[in-house]
Amino acid sequence: MVLQRNEINEKYTWDLSTIYPTDQAWEEALKDLTEQLETVAQYEGHLLDSADSLLEITEFSLEMERQMEKLYVYAHMKNDQDTREAKYQEYYAKAMALYSQLDQAFSFYEPEFMDISEKQYADFLEVQPKLQVYQHYFDKLLQGKEHVLSQREEELLAGAGEIFGSASETFAILDNADIVFPFVKDEDGNEVQLSHGVYMRLMESKNREVRRGAYQALYATYEQFQHTYAKTLQTNVKVQNYRAKVRNYKSARHAALAANFVPESVYDNLVAAVRKHLPLLHRYLELRSKILGISDLKMYDVYTPLSSVEYSFTYQEALKKAEDALAVLGEDYLSRVKRAFSERWIDVYENQGKRSGAYSGGSYDTNAFMLLNWQDNLDNLFTLVHETGHSMHSSYTRESQPYVYGDYSIFLAEIASTTNENILTEKLLEEVEDDATRFTILNNFLDGFRGTVFRQTQFAEFEHAIHQADQNGEVLTSDFLNKLYADLNQEYYGLSKEDNPEIQYEWARIPHFYYNYYVYQYSTGFAAASALAEKIVHGSQEDRDRYIDYLKAGKSDYPLNVMRKAGVDMEKEDYLNDAFAVFERRLNEFEALVEKLGLA
């Protein structure tokens, strides 16, 4: 049975009092920022009066944003730890509303800044040296000049921010708080209530009937609510397409990638490379079928570990294993990891109403917190090092950069996390002594690659297709979404949609479809990470130093430049082909082990 929040030992919960000591302190900070917002109007129309006014207003807007992020993070995480609590639903709603007001208050900034001439820009930088730290920030703004609207239009868009986010919020409440899953039988024959966390555990069961029961029960629930989920997703897609259109972008994808200064060719190269290598995935699934002794492999057979070795970890054992693996990145990196593990940066276990999945969060002025829903298995060890990668990226960036550059683009985010996963795989393969355990680790790597590179690219194709469909006037009904998803799934996995009818509803349970072209970056990130991990584990100290420099860079340079300095050119296909070469090499070794161990 999933515990209530108050039944979990405090040491396994994150310590949000390091952000605000009490809820009252948060409420006072909210009140204070709301009052400060009322003073913003005096700056309107004066941004370019002088170099000093540009400096003053820029620094004031960034300071307000910095305070806002801290407020938001507290409310967001309080809400996530139990999405049923009305108090924190209200906090989160208030934070979102204030974010919208803040955007609206400073909506004059970009339109006014775009009026700066080249001469005026150069003169300002010369007469006020303190502006020079913001030069990259200003340069990036100027690159988007054709997409900035009039002040009145910017105000209207900013004012609608809260409304634009409502589809995503509705999905989150429905999927985490309101939806009730049925009871199913576990491996011991006990009746257990499905939840997002329990479902994933049951999908890894060795008992096919347990997997089938959990799978069918979960998707029967999503089938029941498919029309509501279709409406929330359609609304979210319309929001992204509308925003892109009014800002003069060709498409929502163009707008989303332009925010990170990433050309659309990077996205298209990914899809092309993955589609070219789908035979590798089909080969792996055929091998999986043979090992399981199943002639009719189904989608609910895709997640169960193929090994009979019980390679599980308690949470405490996982912390130690993570530290051992990440020590290769040096003493400073490891000391930061130990702080995260010992100072309650992590919310560990699932509880009733807790947001599903895992993430790393926080803001410039907080710890780089992590949310987990821990289960004692190898996958969760990888989740731990993945989220730790994000948190260490945040720790280095925030410490090394001023606030204006103290974050990193989404495009870079998944590289730090998946580099850690690849380092862990290298470490586990290096220390293993017996074939059976090696088989387990290789199985985990192949499943992880399948889930990150192949699966997330499938998601990316689906996401782009639904945005294009809406842009072309298609209505995103549940029937349309079901067919599109089922067809794609069949192409990727080579398993017929007729034999796997429930999978057509999977789109309904994927929160990342509300993240605006986020998912492709899991795939590009994992591929880049495989190259970096190879350099970190088998390369020189210089390779490791360049990697730490990447973690420190934040937004001080364009994302593709940051990666080139780290040793990976993501505008070329080489890094993708290299990643698939690693997959194929390990698949070959896995096939040889299967034969040696007589498993198929």
Coordinates of C-alpha atoms in Angstrom, one line a residue:
M1 CA 0.0 0.0 0.0
V2 CA 1.3 3.5 -0.8
L3 CA 2.0 5.5 2.4
Q4 CA 0.5 8.8 3.3
R5 CA 3.0 11.7 3.3
N6 CA 3.1 11.9 7.1
E7 CA 4.0 8.2 7.4
I8 CA 7.4 8.7 5.7
N9 CA 10.6 9.2 7.7
E10 CA 11.6 12.9 7.5
K11 CA 15.2 12.0 6.5
Y12 CA 13.8 10.7 3.2
T13 CA 12.0 13.9 2.4
W14 CA 13.4 17.1 1.0
D15 CA 14.0 20.0 3.3
L16 CA 12.1 22.9 1.8
S17 CA 12.7 25.0 4.9
T18 CA 16.1 25.9 3.4
I19 CA 14.1 27.9 0.8
Y20 CA 11.6 29.5 3.2
P21 CA 11.6 28.5 6.9
T22 CA 7.8 28.5 7.1
D23 CA 4.8 28.8 4.9
Q24 CA 4.3 32.3 6.4
A25 CA 7.7 33.4 5.2
W26 CA 6.7 32.3 1.7
E27 CA 3.4 34.3 2.0
E28 CA 5.3 37.4 3.2
A29 CA 7.8 37.1 0.2
L30 CA 4.8 36.8 -2.1
K31 CA 3.3 39.9 -0.6
D32 CA 6.6 41.8 -0.9
L33 CA 7.2 40.9 -4.5
T34 CA 3.6 41.8 -5.4
E35 CA 4.2 45.2 -3.9
Q36 CA 7.5 45.6 -5.8
L37 CA 5.7 44.8 -9.0
E38 CA 3.6 48.0 -8.5
T39 CA 6.8 50.1 -8.9
V40 CA 7.7 48.7 -12.3
A41 CA 5.5 51.1 -14.2
Q42 CA 7.8 54.0 -13.5
Y43 CA 10.5 52.4 -15.7
E44 CA 8.2 52.1 -18.7
G45 CA 9.4 54.2 -21.6
H46 CA 12.8 54.9 -20.0
L47 CA 14.9 51.8 -20.8
L48 CA 17.1 53.5 -23.4
D49 CA 17.3 57.0 -21.8
S50 CA 20.9 56.3 -20.9
A51 CA 23.4 53.6 -20.3
D52 CA 22.7 53.9 -16.6
S53 CA 18.9 53.5 -17.1
L54 CA 19.5 50.4 -19.2
L55 CA 21.7 48.9 -16.4
E56 CA 19.3 49.9 -13.6
I57 CA 16.2 48.5 -15.3
T58 CA 17.9 45.3 -16.5
E59 CA 19.2 44.5 -13.1
F60 CA 15.9 45.3 -11.4
S61 CA 14.0 43.0 -13.8
L62 CA 16.5 40.2 -13.2
E63 CA 16.3 40.6 -9.5
M64 CA 12.5 40.4 -9.6
E65 CA 12.7 37.3 -11.8
R66 CA 15.2 35.8 -9.3
Q67 CA 12.8 36.3 -6.4
M68 CA 9.9 35.0 -8.5
E69 CA 11.8 31.8 -9.3
K70 CA 12.4 31.1 -5.6
L71 CA 8.7 31.7 -4.8
Y72 CA 7.6 29.5 -7.6
V73 CA 10.0 26.6 -6.8
Y74 CA 8.7 26.4 -3.2
A75 CA 5.1 26.4 -4.2
H76 CA 5.7 24.0 -7.1
M77 CA 7.6 21.4 -4.9
K78 CA 5.1 21.7 -2.0
N79 CA 2.3 21.0 -4.4
D80 CA 4.2 18.1 -6.0
Q81 CA 4.8 16.3 -2.7
D82 CA 1.1 15.8 -2.3
T83 CA -1.0 17.2 -5.2
R84 CA -4.2 16.7 -3.2
E85 CA -3.5 19.4 -0.7
A86 CA -5.7 22.4 -1.4
K87 CA -3.3 24.8 0.4
Y88 CA -0.4 24.1 -1.9
Q89 CA -2.6 24.0 -5.0
E90 CA -3.5 27.5 -4.0
Y91 CA 0.2 28.5 -3.5
Y92 CA 1.1 27.1 -6.9
A93 CA -1.8 28.9 -8.5
K94 CA -0.8 32.2 -6.8
A95 CA 2.8 31.7 -7.9
M96 CA 1.7 31.1 -11.5
A97 CA -0.5 34.1 -11.4
L98 CA 2.3 36.3 -10.1
Y99 CA 4.6 35.0 -12.8
S100 CA 2.1 36.1 -15.3
Q101 CA 1.9 39.5 -13.7
L102 CA 5.6 39.8 -13.7
D103 CA 5.9 39.0 -17.4
Q104 CA 3.1 41.5 -18.0
A105 CA 4.8 44.3 -15.9
F106 CA 8.1 43.9 -17.8
S107 CA 6.4 43.4 -21.2
F108 CA 7.8 46.8 -22.3
Y109 CA 11.4 45.7 -21.9
E110 CA 12.0 43.7 -25.1
P111 CA 10.1 46.1 -27.5
E112 CA 11.9 49.1 -26.1
F113 CA 15.3 47.3 -26.2
M114 CA 14.8 46.4 -29.9
D115 CA 14.8 50.2 -30.7
I116 CA 18.5 50.4 -29.8
S117 CA 20.8 51.3 -32.7
E118 CA 24.1 49.7 -33.3
K119 CA 25.9 52.9 -32.4
Q120 CA 23.9 53.5 -29.3
Y121 CA 24.5 49.9 -28.2
A122 CA 28.3 50.3 -28.7
D123 CA 28.3 53.6 -26.9
F124 CA 26.3 52.3 -23.9
L125 CA 28.8 49.4 -23.5
E126 CA 31.7 51.8 -23.6
V127 CA 30.4 54.4 -21.1
Q128 CA 28.9 52.0 -18.6
P129 CA 31.4 49.1 -18.1
K130 CA 28.9 47.2 -15.8
L131 CA 26.7 46.6 -18.9
Q132 CA 29.4 44.4 -20.4
V133 CA 28.5 41.4 -18.3
Y134 CA 25.1 41.5 -20.0
Q135 CA 26.5 41.7 -23.6
H136 CA 25.7 38.0 -24.4
Y137 CA 22.3 38.4 -22.9
F138 CA 21.6 41.5 -25.1
D139 CA 23.1 39.8 -28.2
K140 CA 20.6 36.9 -27.8
L141 CA 17.7 39.3 -27.4
L142 CA 18.7 41.1 -30.6
Q143 CA 18.8 37.9 -32.5
G144 CA 15.1 37.5 -31.8
K145 CA 14.2 41.0 -32.9
E146 CA 11.8 39.9 -35.7
H147 CA 9.8 37.9 -33.2
V148 CA 9.3 40.6 -30.6
L149 CA 5.9 42.3 -30.8
S150 CA 4.7 45.8 -30.0
Q151 CA 4.5 46.7 -26.3
R152 CA 0.7 46.4 -26.2
E153 CA 0.8 43.0 -27.9
E154 CA 3.5 41.8 -25.5
E155 CA 1.4 43.0 -22.6
L156 CA -1.6 41.0 -23.9
L157 CA 0.5 37.8 -24.4
A158 CA 2.1 38.1 -21.0
G159 CA -1.3 38.7 -19.4
A160 CA -2.6 35.5 -20.9
G161 CA 0.3 33.4 -19.5
E162 CA -1.7 31.9 -16.7
I163 CA -4.5 30.9 -19.2
F164 CA -1.9 29.4 -21.6
G165 CA -0.7 27.1 -18.8
S166 CA -4.1 25.8 -17.8
A167 CA -4.1 22.8 -20.1
S168 CA -0.9 21.5 -18.6
E169 CA -2.1 22.2 -15.1
T170 CA -5.4 20.4 -15.8
F171 CA -3.5 17.4 -17.1
A172 CA -1.3 17.3 -14.0
I173 CA -4.2 17.4 -11.6
L174 CA -6.2 14.8 -13.5
D175 CA -3.2 12.5 -13.9
N176 CA -1.8 12.8 -10.4
A177 CA -4.6 13.6 -8.1
D178 CA -8.0 12.8 -9.6
I179 CA -7.6 9.7 -11.6
V180 CA -8.2 6.5 -9.7
F181 CA -6.6 3.2 -10.9
P182 CA -8.1 -0.2 -10.1
F183 CA -6.7 -2.9 -7.9
V184 CA -4.7 -5.7 -9.6
K185 CA -2.8 -8.8 -8.4
D186 CA 0.9 -8.6 -7.7
E187 CA 3.4 -11.5 -8.0
D188 CA 2.3 -12.9 -4.6
G189 CA -1.3 -12.9 -5.6
N190 CA -2.1 -9.9 -3.4
E191 CA -4.5 -7.2 -4.4
V192 CA -2.6 -3.9 -4.9
Q193 CA -3.9 -0.6 -6.1
L194 CA -2.3 0.6 -9.2
S195 CA -0.4 3.9 -9.2
H196 CA 2.2 5.3 -11.6
G197 CA 5.0 3.9 -9.4
V198 CA 3.3 0.5 -8.7
Y199 CA 2.6 0.1 -12.4
M200 CA 6.2 0.4 -13.4
R201 CA 7.2 -2.2 -10.7
L202 CA 4.5 -4.6 -12.0
M203 CA 5.7 -4.2 -15.6
E204 CA 9.0 -5.5 -14.5
S205 CA 7.5 -8.6 -13.0
K206 CA 8.7 -12.0 -14.2
N207 CA 5.0 -13.2 -14.2
R208 CA 3.5 -12.5 -17.6
E209 CA -0.1 -12.6 -16.2
V210 CA 0.9 -9.9 -13.6
R211 CA 2.3 -7.7 -16.4
R212 CA -0.8 -8.3 -18.6
G213 CA -3.2 -7.5 -15.7
A214 CA -1.5 -4.3 -14.7
Y215 CA -1.1 -3.2 -18.4
Q216 CA -4.7 -3.8 -19.3
A217 CA -6.0 -2.2 -16.1
L218 CA -4.0 0.9 -16.5
Y219 CA -4.9 1.5 -20.1
A220 CA -8.6 0.7 -19.5
T221 CA -8.5 3.6 -17.1
Y222 CA -6.9 5.9 -19.8
E223 CA -9.4 4.6 -22.4
Q224 CA -12.2 5.8 -20.0
F225 CA -10.8 9.3 -19.9
Q226 CA -9.3 9.5 -23.4
H227 CA -11.6 12.3 -24.6
T228 CA -10.6 14.5 -21.6
Y229 CA -6.9 13.9 -22.2
A230 CA -7.3 14.6 -25.9
K231 CA -8.9 17.9 -25.0
T232 CA -6.1 19.0 -22.7
L233 CA -3.5 17.9 -25.2
Q234 CA -5.2 19.6 -28.1
T235 CA -5.5 22.8 -26.1
N236 CA -1.8 22.7 -25.2
V237 CA -0.9 22.2 -28.8
K238 CA -3.1 25.1 -29.9
V239 CA -1.4 27.4 -27.3
Q240 CA 2.1 26.5 -28.7
N241 CA 1.0 27.0 -32.3
Y242 CA -0.7 30.3 -31.5
R243 CA 2.3 31.7 -29.7
A244 CA 4.5 30.7 -32.6
K245 CA 2.2 32.2 -35.1
V246 CA 1.8 35.6 -33.4
R247 CA 5.6 35.8 -32.9
N248 CA 6.2 35.2 -36.6
Y249 CA 7.8 31.8 -36.4
K250 CA 7.2 29.2 -39.1
S251 CA 6.0 26.7 -36.5
A252 CA 5.9 25.8 -32.9
R253 CA 9.0 23.6 -33.4
H254 CA 10.8 26.5 -35.0
A255 CA 9.9 28.7 -32.0
A256 CA 10.9 26.1 -29.4
L257 CA 14.2 25.3 -30.9
A258 CA 15.0 29.0 -31.7
A259 CA 14.7 29.7 -27.9
N260 CA 17.9 27.5 -27.5
F261 CA 19.5 28.7 -30.8
V262 CA 19.2 25.2 -32.1
P263 CA 18.5 24.7 -35.9
E264 CA 15.7 22.5 -36.8
S265 CA 18.1 20.3 -38.8
V266 CA 19.3 18.9 -35.4
Y267 CA 15.8 17.6 -34.8
D268 CA 15.4 16.2 -38.3
N269 CA 18.9 14.6 -38.2
L270 CA 17.9 12.8 -35.0
V271 CA 14.7 11.4 -36.4
A272 CA 16.5 10.3 -39.6
A273 CA 19.3 8.6 -37.7
V274 CA 16.9 6.8 -35.4
R275 CA 14.7 5.6 -38.2
K276 CA 17.8 4.3 -40.1
H277 CA 18.8 2.3 -37.0
L278 CA 15.3 0.9 -36.2
P279 CA 16.5 -2.6 -37.4
L280 CA 18.8 -2.6 -34.3
L281 CA 15.7 -2.1 -32.1
H282 CA 13.8 -4.8 -33.9
R283 CA 16.8 -7.2 -33.5
Y284 CA 16.9 -6.5 -29.8
L285 CA 13.2 -7.1 -29.4
E286 CA 13.4 -10.4 -31.3
L287 CA 16.2 -11.5 -29.0
R288 CA 14.0 -10.4 -26.0
S289 CA 11.2 -12.6 -27.3
K290 CA 13.5 -15.6 -27.5
I291 CA 14.9 -15.1 -24.0
L292 CA 11.4 -14.8 -22.5
G293 CA 10.3 -17.9 -24.5
I294 CA 7.4 -15.9 -26.0
S295 CA 6.4 -16.3 -29.6
D296 CA 3.9 -13.4 -29.4
L297 CA 5.8 -10.6 -27.8
K298 CA 3.5 -7.8 -26.6
M299 CA 4.2 -4.3 -25.4
Y300 CA 3.8 -5.4 -21.8
D301 CA 6.7 -7.7 -22.3
V302 CA 9.1 -4.9 -23.3
Y303 CA 10.0 -3.7 -19.8
T304 CA 10.6 -6.8 -17.7
P305 CA 14.3 -7.5 -17.0
L306 CA 15.6 -10.5 -18.9
S307 CA 18.0 -11.5 -16.2
S308 CA 17.3 -13.9 -13.4
V309 CA 20.0 -12.2 -11.3
E310 CA 18.4 -10.1 -8.5
Y311 CA 20.5 -7.0 -9.0
S312 CA 18.6 -4.7 -6.7
F313 CA 19.7 -1.9 -4.4
T314 CA 18.2 -0.4 -1.3
Y315 CA 18.3 3.4 -1.4
Q316 CA 21.3 3.5 0.9
E317 CA 23.2 1.0 -1.3
A318 CA 22.3 3.1 -4.3
L319 CA 23.8 6.2 -2.8
K320 CA 27.1 4.4 -2.2
K321 CA 27.2 2.9 -5.7
A322 CA 26.4 6.3 -7.2
E323 CA 29.3 7.9 -5.3
D324 CA 31.7 5.2 -6.4
A325 CA 30.8 5.6 -10.0
L326 CA 30.8 9.4 -10.1
A327 CA 34.2 9.7 -8.3
V328 CA 35.8 9.6 -11.7
L329 CA 34.7 13.2 -12.2
G330 CA 37.0 14.4 -9.4
E331 CA 37.0 15.3 -5.7
D332 CA 35.1 18.6 -6.1
Y333 CA 32.3 16.9 -8.1
L334 CA 32.1 14.1 -5.6
S335 CA 31.9 16.5 -2.6
R336 CA 28.9 18.1 -4.2
V337 CA 27.2 14.7 -4.7
K338 CA 27.7 13.8 -1.0
R339 CA 26.1 17.1 0.0
A340 CA 23.1 16.4 -2.1
F341 CA 22.8 12.9 -0.6
S342 CA 23.3 13.9 3.0
E343 CA 21.6 17.3 3.3
R344 CA 18.0 16.4 2.3
W345 CA 18.0 17.6 -1.2
I346 CA 16.1 14.5 -2.2
D347 CA 12.4 13.5 -1.8
V348 CA 12.8 9.8 -2.0
Y349 CA 9.7 7.6 -1.7
E350 CA 6.3 7.5 -3.3
N351 CA 3.4 8.7 -1.2
Q352 CA -0.3 9.1 -1.8
G353 CA -0.9 12.1 -4.1
K354 CA 2.8 12.6 -4.9
R355 CA 3.7 13.6 -8.4
S356 CA 4.8 10.7 -10.4
G357 CA 8.2 10.3 -12.0
A358 CA 11.4 12.0 -11.1
Y359 CA 13.1 15.4 -11.7
S360 CA 15.8 17.8 -10.5
G361 CA 14.6 21.3 -9.6
G362 CA 15.3 24.3 -7.5
S363 CA 16.3 27.8 -8.4
Y364 CA 19.5 30.0 -8.4
D365 CA 19.2 30.6 -4.6
T366 CA 18.2 27.2 -3.5
N367 CA 19.6 23.7 -3.4
A368 CA 19.3 21.7 -6.5
F369 CA 16.5 19.5 -5.2
M370 CA 15.5 16.1 -6.6
L371 CA 12.1 14.3 -6.6
L372 CA 12.2 10.5 -6.8
N373 CA 9.6 7.7 -6.4
W374 CA 12.1 5.1 -5.2
Q375 CA 11.9 1.4 -5.9
D376 CA 14.7 -1.0 -5.0
N377 CA 15.9 -1.9 -8.5
L378 CA 18.6 -1.1 -11.0
D379 CA 16.5 1.3 -13.0
N380 CA 16.0 3.5 -9.9
L381 CA 19.8 3.5 -9.4
F382 CA 20.1 4.9 -12.9
T383 CA 17.3 7.4 -12.1
L384 CA 19.3 8.5 -9.1
V385 CA 22.5 9.2 -11.0
H386 CA 20.5 10.8 -13.8
E387 CA 18.8 13.3 -11.5
T388 CA 22.1 13.8 -9.7
G389 CA 23.6 14.8 -13.0
H390 CA 21.0 17.5 -13.4
S391 CA 21.6 18.7 -9.9
M392 CA 25.4 18.9 -10.2
H393 CA 24.9 20.8 -13.5
S394 CA 22.8 23.3 -11.6
S395 CA 25.2 23.4 -8.7
Y396 CA 28.2 24.2 -10.9
T397 CA 26.3 26.7 -13.1
R398 CA 24.8 28.7 -10.2
E399 CA 28.1 28.9 -8.4
S400 CA 30.1 29.8 -11.5
Q401 CA 27.8 32.3 -13.3
P402 CA 26.0 35.5 -12.4
Y403 CA 22.3 35.2 -12.2
V404 CA 21.8 36.3 -15.8
Y405 CA 23.6 33.2 -17.0
G406 CA 23.0 31.0 -13.9
D407 CA 20.8 28.5 -15.6
Y408 CA 21.3 26.3 -18.7
S409 CA 19.3 25.7 -21.8
I410 CA 17.0 22.8 -21.9
F411 CA 19.0 21.5 -24.9
L412 CA 22.0 21.1 -22.6
A413 CA 20.1 19.8 -19.6
E414 CA 19.7 16.2 -20.6
I415 CA 23.4 15.8 -21.5
A416 CA 24.7 16.1 -17.9
S417 CA 22.2 13.6 -16.6
T418 CA 22.7 11.0 -19.2
T419 CA 26.5 11.3 -19.1
N420 CA 26.1 10.1 -15.5
E421 CA 24.1 7.2 -16.6
N422 CA 26.7 6.2 -19.2
I423 CA 29.5 6.6 -16.6
L424 CA 27.5 4.3 -14.2
T425 CA 27.2 1.7 -17.0
E426 CA 30.9 1.8 -17.7
K427 CA 31.6 1.4 -14.0
L428 CA 29.3 -1.5 -13.5
L429 CA 30.7 -3.3 -16.6
E430 CA 34.2 -2.7 -15.4
E431 CA 33.8 -4.2 -12.0
V432 CA 31.5 -7.1 -12.8
E433 CA 33.2 -10.6 -12.7
D434 CA 30.5 -13.1 -13.7
D435 CA 28.6 -13.5 -17.0
A436 CA 25.2 -13.5 -15.4
T437 CA 25.6 -10.1 -13.8
R438 CA 27.3 -8.7 -16.9
F439 CA 24.2 -9.9 -18.8
T440 CA 22.0 -8.0 -16.4
I441 CA 24.0 -4.7 -16.9
L442 CA 24.0 -5.0 -20.6
N443 CA 20.3 -5.7 -20.6
N444 CA 19.8 -2.6 -18.5
F445 CA 21.9 -0.5 -20.9
L446 CA 20.1 -1.8 -24.0
D447 CA 16.7 -1.1 -22.3
G448 CA 17.9 2.3 -21.2
F449 CA 19.0 3.2 -24.8
R450 CA 15.7 1.9 -26.1
G451 CA 13.8 4.0 -23.6
T452 CA 15.8 7.1 -24.1
V453 CA 17.0 7.3 -27.7
F454 CA 14.4 5.2 -29.6
R455 CA 11.3 5.8 -27.4
Q456 CA 11.9 9.6 -26.9
T457 CA 12.4 10.0 -30.6
Q458 CA 9.1 8.2 -31.2
F459 CA 7.6 10.8 -28.8
A460 CA 9.3 13.6 -30.7
E461 CA 7.8 12.4 -33.9
F462 CA 4.4 12.2 -32.4
E463 CA 4.7 15.6 -30.8
H464 CA 5.8 17.3 -34.0
A465 CA 3.1 15.4 -36.0
I466 CA 0.3 16.7 -33.7
H467 CA 1.5 20.3 -33.9
Q468 CA 1.7 20.0 -37.6
A469 CA -1.8 18.5 -37.8
D470 CA -3.3 21.3 -35.7
Q471 CA -1.4 23.9 -37.8
N472 CA -3.0 22.3 -40.9
G473 CA -6.5 22.4 -39.4
E474 CA -6.9 18.8 -38.2
V475 CA -8.9 18.4 -35.0
L476 CA -6.9 16.4 -32.4
T477 CA -9.7 14.0 -31.3
S478 CA -8.9 10.9 -29.3
D479 CA -9.5 8.8 -32.4
F480 CA -6.9 10.9 -34.4
L481 CA -4.4 10.7 -31.6
N482 CA -5.0 7.0 -31.0
K483 CA -4.4 6.1 -34.6
L484 CA -1.4 8.3 -35.0
Y485 CA 0.2 6.9 -31.9
A486 CA -0.6 3.3 -32.7
D487 CA 0.9 3.6 -36.2
L488 CA 4.1 5.2 -34.9
N489 CA 4.5 2.6 -32.2
Q490 CA 4.1 -0.2 -34.7
E491 CA 6.8 1.3 -36.9
Y492 CA 9.2 1.8 -34.0
Y493 CA 8.7 -1.6 -32.2
G494 CA 7.7 -3.8 -35.2
L495 CA 4.8 -5.1 -33.0
S496 CA 1.4 -4.9 -34.7
K497 CA -1.1 -2.5 -33.4
E498 CA -3.8 -5.1 -33.8
D499 CA -2.0 -7.3 -31.3
N500 CA -1.4 -4.4 -28.9
P501 CA -4.6 -2.4 -28.9
E502 CA -4.1 -0.8 -25.5
I503 CA -0.9 1.0 -26.6
Q504 CA -2.9 3.5 -28.7
Y505 CA -3.8 5.2 -25.4
E506 CA -0.2 5.7 -24.2
W507 CA 0.0 9.3 -25.4
A508 CA -2.6 10.2 -22.8
R509 CA -0.2 9.5 -19.9
I510 CA 2.9 11.2 -21.1
P511 CA 3.4 14.5 -19.2
H512 CA 6.3 15.5 -21.5
F513 CA 3.9 16.2 -24.4
Y514 CA 3.0 19.4 -22.4
Y515 CA 6.7 20.5 -22.2
N516 CA 6.8 22.1 -25.6
Y517 CA 9.3 20.2 -27.7
Y518 CA 11.3 18.9 -24.8
V519 CA 11.5 15.2 -25.5
Y520 CA 13.9 15.2 -28.5
Q521 CA 16.5 16.5 -26.2
Y522 CA 16.5 13.3 -24.2
S523 CA 17.6 11.5 -27.4
T524 CA 20.2 14.1 -28.5
G525 CA 21.4 14.4 -24.9
F526 CA 21.9 10.6 -24.5
A527 CA 23.8 10.3 -27.7
A528 CA 26.1 13.2 -26.9
A529 CA 26.5 11.8 -23.4
S530 CA 27.7 8.5 -24.7
A531 CA 30.5 10.4 -26.4
L532 CA 31.4 12.4 -23.3
A533 CA 31.3 9.4 -21.0
E534 CA 33.7 7.6 -23.2
K535 CA 36.1 10.6 -22.9
I536 CA 35.6 10.9 -19.1
V537 CA 36.2 7.3 -18.3
H538 CA 38.8 6.4 -20.9
G539 CA 40.2 9.8 -21.9
S540 CA 42.6 12.3 -20.3
Q541 CA 42.3 14.7 -17.4
E542 CA 41.9 17.4 -20.0
D543 CA 38.7 15.6 -21.2
R544 CA 37.3 15.6 -17.7
D545 CA 38.3 19.3 -17.2
R546 CA 36.5 20.2 -20.4
Y547 CA 33.4 18.4 -19.1
I548 CA 33.4 20.3 -15.8
D549 CA 33.8 23.5 -17.8
Y550 CA 30.6 22.6 -19.7
L551 CA 28.8 22.1 -16.4
K552 CA 30.0 25.6 -15.3
A553 CA 29.1 27.4 -18.6
G554 CA 25.4 27.9 -18.0
K555 CA 23.9 30.4 -20.5
S556 CA 27.2 32.3 -20.9
D557 CA 27.5 31.0 -24.5
Y558 CA 25.2 29.4 -27.1
P559 CA 24.4 25.8 -26.4
L560 CA 26.0 24.3 -29.5
N561 CA 29.2 26.3 -28.8
V562 CA 29.2 25.0 -25.2
M563 CA 29.1 21.4 -26.6
R564 CA 31.8 22.0 -29.2
K565 CA 34.1 23.2 -26.4
A566 CA 33.3 20.0 -24.5
G567 CA 34.2 18.0 -27.6
V568 CA 30.9 17.1 -29.3
D569 CA 29.6 18.9 -32.5
M570 CA 25.8 18.3 -32.4
E571 CA 25.2 19.9 -35.8
K572 CA 26.8 16.9 -37.4
E573 CA 25.5 13.3 -37.4
D574 CA 28.7 11.8 -36.2
Y575 CA 27.7 11.8 -32.5
L576 CA 24.5 10.0 -33.3
N577 CA 26.2 7.3 -35.4
D578 CA 28.8 6.9 -32.6
A579 CA 26.0 6.3 -30.1
F580 CA 24.4 3.7 -32.3
A581 CA 27.8 2.0 -32.7
V582 CA 28.0 1.7 -28.9
F583 CA 24.4 0.2 -28.9
E584 CA 25.3 -2.3 -31.6
R585 CA 28.6 -3.2 -29.9
R586 CA 26.8 -4.0 -26.7
L587 CA 24.0 -5.7 -28.5
N588 CA 26.6 -8.0 -30.1
E589 CA 28.1 -8.8 -26.8
F590 CA 24.7 -9.4 -25.3
E591 CA 23.8 -11.8 -28.1
A592 CA 27.0 -13.7 -27.5
L593 CA 26.3 -13.9 -23.8
V594 CA 22.8 -15.2 -24.5
E595 CA 24.3 -18.0 -26.6
K596 CA 27.1 -18.7 -24.0
L597 CA 24.6 -18.9 -21.1
G598 CA 22.1 -21.0 -23.2
L599 CA 19.3 -18.5 -22.6
A600 CA 17.6 -18.7 -26.0

